[in-house]
Amino acid sequence: NAGVMQNPRHLVRRRGQEARLRCSPMKGHSHVYWYRQLPEEGLKFMVYLQKENIIDESGMPKERFSAEFPKEGPSILRIQQVVRGDSAAYFCASSPGLAGGGNEQFFGPGTRLTV
Amino acid sequence: GIQVEQSPPDLILQEGANSTLRCNFSDSVNNLQWFHQNPWGQLINLFYIPSGTKQNGRLSATTVATERYSLLYISSSQTTDSGVYFCAVIINTGTASKLTFGTGTRLQVTL
């Protein structure tokens, strides 16, 4: 009974490089969410995706960040030209697509990005 | 946006003691979850509790949706309970899905 999978668990990048973070949702879940946790802070919503669609990206920085959830394969959070301020833990969560919203979200182990 | 406040911000307990953590939120919600983030950074689901009362072993939670608060009870605390406890909510608009997290309660359980 695999939970939400994220890889890599730790990622080190130099300033200016690209970071790609992957998330595979729980079996049967079609909704994926990305959250960021800066050091000593709580988690902040970034983006909500369903297969091939971005539903809500209101928490995503306008530049350098992008996310996708293709028909096949994991969801990808991509950060281009990373800067020191991007250093954080990035968590992915998934939920079933039940009607009415407010579904319980299940979190992966996170990817810790160090720039 | 919705405000989520947790208290106390920090808590030190001796092993075996009981505690109550509180979460206040400023709007009607259709999802409330409690999480434990352990010292290794892993986020563990404790309860999905938009209303009512649930129990799981030494932990229990109550959400009074009409009064916009939730309580997490930890009984007979153990050192493995140490970490940060987060409350997170989704506002009740029918389609909203993003969790808004509180700032957390940092718990340290000592021998």
Short mmCIF file of C-alpha atoms in Angstrom, two decimals:
data_model
loop_
_atom_site.label_atom_id
_atom_site.label_comp_id
_atom_site.label_asym_id
_atom_site.label_seq_id
_atom_site.Cartn_x
_atom_site.Cartn_y
_atom_site.Cartn_z
CA ASN A 1 0.00 0.00 0.00
CA ALA A 2 2.37 2.65 -1.26
CA GLY A 3 1.80 6.18 -0.07
CA VAL A 4 2.76 9.37 -1.86
CA MET A 5 6.25 8.99 -3.30
CA GLN A 6 8.67 11.85 -3.84
CA ASN A 7 12.13 11.86 -5.31
CA PRO A 8 14.79 12.78 -4.84
CA ARG A 9 14.63 13.08 -1.06
CA HIS A 10 17.56 15.46 -1.03
CA LEU A 11 18.75 17.69 -3.87
CA VAL A 12 21.72 20.03 -3.96
CA ARG A 13 21.98 22.60 -6.74
CA ARG A 14 24.30 25.50 -7.44
CA ARG A 15 22.84 28.93 -8.06
CA GLY A 16 21.55 29.18 -11.64
CA GLN A 17 20.96 25.47 -12.12
CA GLU A 18 17.57 23.80 -12.57
CA ALA A 19 15.81 21.65 -9.98
CA ARG A 20 13.25 18.98 -10.89
CA LEU A 21 11.18 17.46 -8.13
CA ARG A 22 8.96 14.43 -8.77
CA CYS A 23 5.79 13.24 -7.07
CA SER A 24 3.77 10.08 -7.60
CA PRO A 25 0.36 10.25 -5.90
CA MET A 26 -1.24 7.46 -3.92
CA LYS A 27 -2.92 4.77 -5.99
CA GLY A 28 -6.38 5.90 -7.01
CA HIS A 29 -5.70 9.59 -6.33
CA SER A 30 -6.06 12.00 -9.23
CA HIS A 31 -5.36 15.31 -7.45
CA VAL A 32 -1.88 16.54 -6.58
CA TYR A 33 -0.80 19.53 -4.48
CA TRP A 34 2.62 21.05 -3.92
CA TYR A 35 3.55 22.91 -0.72
CA ARG A 36 6.77 24.62 0.32
CA GLN A 37 8.19 24.82 3.83
CA LEU A 38 10.90 27.40 4.42
CA PRO A 39 13.23 26.79 7.39
CA GLU A 40 11.45 27.20 10.74
CA GLU A 41 8.12 28.01 9.06
CA GLY A 42 4.84 26.28 8.30
CA LEU A 43 3.84 24.86 4.94
CA LYS A 44 2.56 27.19 2.23
CA PHE A 45 0.41 26.12 -0.72
CA MET A 46 1.98 26.47 -4.16
CA VAL A 47 -0.13 24.70 -6.81
CA TYR A 48 -3.00 22.23 -7.27
CA LEU A 49 -3.15 19.98 -10.31
CA GLN A 50 -5.30 17.29 -11.80
CA LYS A 51 -4.19 15.12 -14.72
CA GLU A 52 -3.04 17.46 -17.52
CA ASN A 53 -4.60 20.50 -15.83
CA ILE A 54 -3.44 23.20 -13.43
CA ILE A 55 -6.44 24.01 -11.24
CA ASP A 56 -5.00 26.61 -8.85
CA GLU A 57 -1.50 28.09 -9.02
CA SER A 58 -2.18 31.08 -6.79
CA GLY A 59 0.72 30.20 -4.47
CA MET A 60 3.33 29.70 -7.15
CA PRO A 61 5.95 32.41 -7.74
CA LYS A 62 5.32 34.00 -11.13
CA GLU A 63 8.83 33.47 -12.43
CA ARG A 64 11.14 30.45 -12.60
CA PHE A 65 8.60 27.98 -11.12
CA SER A 66 6.38 25.64 -13.12
CA ALA A 67 4.43 22.45 -12.44
CA GLU A 68 2.85 19.73 -14.52
CA PHE A 69 0.94 16.50 -14.00
CA PRO A 70 0.98 14.65 -17.33
CA LYS A 71 -1.43 11.95 -18.39
CA GLU A 72 1.28 9.37 -17.76
CA GLY A 73 3.97 9.59 -15.10
CA PRO A 74 4.58 11.64 -11.99
CA SER A 75 3.85 15.27 -11.28
CA ILE A 76 6.92 17.49 -11.74
CA LEU A 77 7.75 20.74 -9.96
CA ARG A 78 10.44 22.56 -11.88
CA ILE A 79 12.51 25.45 -10.58
CA GLN A 80 14.72 27.19 -13.12
CA GLN A 81 17.81 29.25 -12.27
CA VAL A 82 17.63 28.44 -8.57
CA VAL A 83 18.62 31.04 -5.97
CA ARG A 84 19.53 30.63 -2.29
CA GLY A 85 16.01 31.65 -1.25
CA ASP A 86 14.63 28.55 -2.98
CA SER A 87 16.27 26.35 -0.34
CA ALA A 88 13.34 24.68 1.41
CA ALA A 89 11.47 21.43 1.85
CA TYR A 90 8.98 20.80 -0.93
CA PHE A 91 6.09 18.53 -0.06
CA CYS A 92 3.66 16.89 -2.41
CA ALA A 93 0.21 15.73 -1.33
CA SER A 94 -2.52 13.80 -3.09
CA SER A 95 -6.24 13.27 -2.61
CA PRO A 96 -9.06 11.40 -4.32
CA GLY A 97 -11.28 13.44 -6.62
CA LEU A 98 -14.40 13.26 -4.50
CA ALA A 99 -17.12 15.82 -5.13
CA GLY A 100 -17.53 18.79 -2.83
CA GLY A 101 -13.93 19.69 -2.20
CA GLY A 102 -12.23 19.45 1.17
CA ASN A 103 -10.88 15.94 0.56
CA GLU A 104 -8.29 14.60 3.01
CA GLN A 105 -4.78 15.14 1.69
CA PHE A 106 -1.95 12.67 2.20
CA PHE A 107 1.63 13.91 2.17
CA GLY A 108 4.83 12.51 0.79
CA PRO A 109 8.18 12.57 2.64
CA GLY A 110 9.27 15.78 0.96
CA THR A 111 12.29 16.83 -1.10
CA ARG A 112 14.85 18.97 0.68
CA LEU A 113 16.42 21.38 -1.77
CA THR A 114 19.68 23.07 -0.86
CA VAL A 115 21.06 25.80 -3.08
CA GLY B 1 -7.65 34.83 3.30
CA ILE B 2 -8.46 32.51 6.15
CA GLN B 3 -6.42 32.87 9.35
CA VAL B 4 -5.31 29.80 11.30
CA GLU B 5 -3.86 30.34 14.76
CA GLN B 6 -2.38 27.68 16.98
CA SER B 7 -1.60 27.78 20.67
CA PRO B 8 0.58 27.43 22.55
CA PRO B 9 3.51 28.05 20.17
CA ASP B 10 5.86 26.01 22.36
CA LEU B 11 5.25 23.33 24.95
CA ILE B 12 7.59 21.30 27.13
CA LEU B 13 6.18 18.25 28.89
CA GLN B 14 7.53 15.56 31.10
CA GLU B 15 6.96 12.04 29.85
CA GLY B 16 3.56 10.79 30.99
CA ALA B 17 1.88 14.19 31.09
CA ASN B 18 -1.24 15.15 29.16
CA SER B 19 -1.66 18.19 26.93
CA THR B 20 -4.19 20.07 24.83
CA LEU B 21 -3.28 21.92 21.64
CA ARG B 22 -5.68 24.43 20.15
CA CYS B 23 -6.39 25.59 16.60
CA ASN B 24 -8.61 28.62 15.88
CA PHE B 25 -9.71 29.48 12.34
CA SER B 26 -11.44 32.55 10.99
CA ASP B 27 -13.88 31.14 8.43
CA SER B 28 -16.19 28.21 7.73
CA VAL B 29 -14.22 25.10 6.70
CA ASN B 30 -14.97 21.77 5.08
CA ASN B 31 -11.63 20.16 5.88
CA LEU B 32 -9.51 20.28 8.99
CA GLN B 33 -6.48 18.09 9.40
CA TRP B 34 -3.95 17.64 12.22
CA PHE B 35 -0.38 16.66 11.38
CA HIS B 36 2.71 15.74 13.35
CA GLN B 37 6.03 16.74 11.83
CA ASN B 38 8.68 14.62 13.50
CA PRO B 39 12.26 15.76 14.13
CA TRP B 40 13.31 14.19 10.81
CA GLY B 41 10.88 16.43 8.93
CA GLN B 42 8.30 13.81 7.98
CA LEU B 43 4.69 14.98 7.99
CA ILE B 44 2.35 12.42 9.49
CA ASN B 45 -1.44 12.57 9.14
CA LEU B 46 -3.06 12.37 12.57
CA PHE B 47 -6.71 13.25 11.98
CA TYR B 48 -9.07 14.36 9.24
CA ILE B 49 -11.71 16.05 11.37
CA PRO B 50 -13.84 18.85 9.84
CA SER B 51 -16.30 18.30 12.70
CA GLY B 52 -16.94 15.99 15.63
CA THR B 53 -14.60 13.89 17.75
CA LYS B 54 -12.15 11.13 16.83
CA GLN B 55 -9.73 9.03 18.83
CA ASN B 56 -6.65 7.09 17.82
CA GLY B 57 -4.77 5.49 20.69
CA ARG B 58 -3.37 8.16 23.01
CA LEU B 59 -4.47 10.93 20.68
CA SER B 60 -7.91 12.39 20.21
CA ALA B 61 -9.28 15.45 18.47
CA THR B 62 -12.45 17.52 18.58
CA THR B 63 -13.60 20.13 16.09
CA VAL B 64 -16.43 22.52 16.91
CA ALA B 65 -17.07 23.90 13.44
CA THR B 66 -19.75 26.38 14.51
CA GLU B 67 -17.32 28.01 16.96
CA ARG B 68 -14.35 27.71 14.59
CA TYR B 69 -11.85 25.81 16.70
CA SER B 70 -10.31 22.38 17.04
CA LEU B 71 -8.48 20.72 19.92
CA LEU B 72 -5.86 17.97 19.84
CA TYR B 73 -5.42 15.99 23.04
CA ILE B 74 -2.26 14.02 23.77
CA SER B 75 -2.43 11.72 26.77
CA SER B 76 0.44 9.96 28.54
CA SER B 77 2.98 11.72 26.33
CA GLN B 78 6.10 9.90 25.18
CA THR B 79 9.42 11.23 23.88
CA THR B 80 8.42 10.05 20.40
CA ASP B 81 5.59 12.61 20.49
CA SER B 82 8.17 15.41 20.20
CA GLY B 83 8.02 17.54 17.08
CA VAL B 84 5.75 20.17 15.61
CA TYR B 85 1.99 19.77 15.44
CA PHE B 86 0.21 21.56 12.61
CA CYS B 87 -3.45 22.24 12.08
CA ALA B 88 -4.52 22.92 8.47
CA VAL B 89 -7.89 23.85 6.96
CA ILE B 90 -9.66 24.23 3.64
CA ILE B 91 -12.32 26.96 3.49
CA ASN B 92 -15.82 25.89 2.62
CA THR B 93 -16.52 27.22 -0.86
CA GLY B 94 -17.37 23.89 -2.48
CA THR B 95 -14.43 23.94 -4.86
CA ALA B 96 -11.48 25.23 -2.83
CA SER B 97 -8.84 22.62 -2.19
CA LYS B 98 -5.70 24.24 -0.83
CA LEU B 99 -4.78 23.61 2.79
CA THR B 100 -3.90 26.68 4.85
CA PHE B 101 -1.56 25.73 7.68
CA GLY B 102 -1.25 27.23 11.11
CA THR B 103 2.15 28.21 12.49
CA GLY B 104 2.35 25.06 14.59
CA THR B 105 2.92 24.04 18.21
CA ARG B 106 6.44 22.83 18.93
CA LEU B 107 6.29 20.04 21.54
CA GLN B 108 9.23 18.68 23.46
CA VAL B 109 8.68 15.68 25.72
CA THR B 110 11.45 15.08 28.26
CA LEU B 111 12.27 12.07 30.42
#
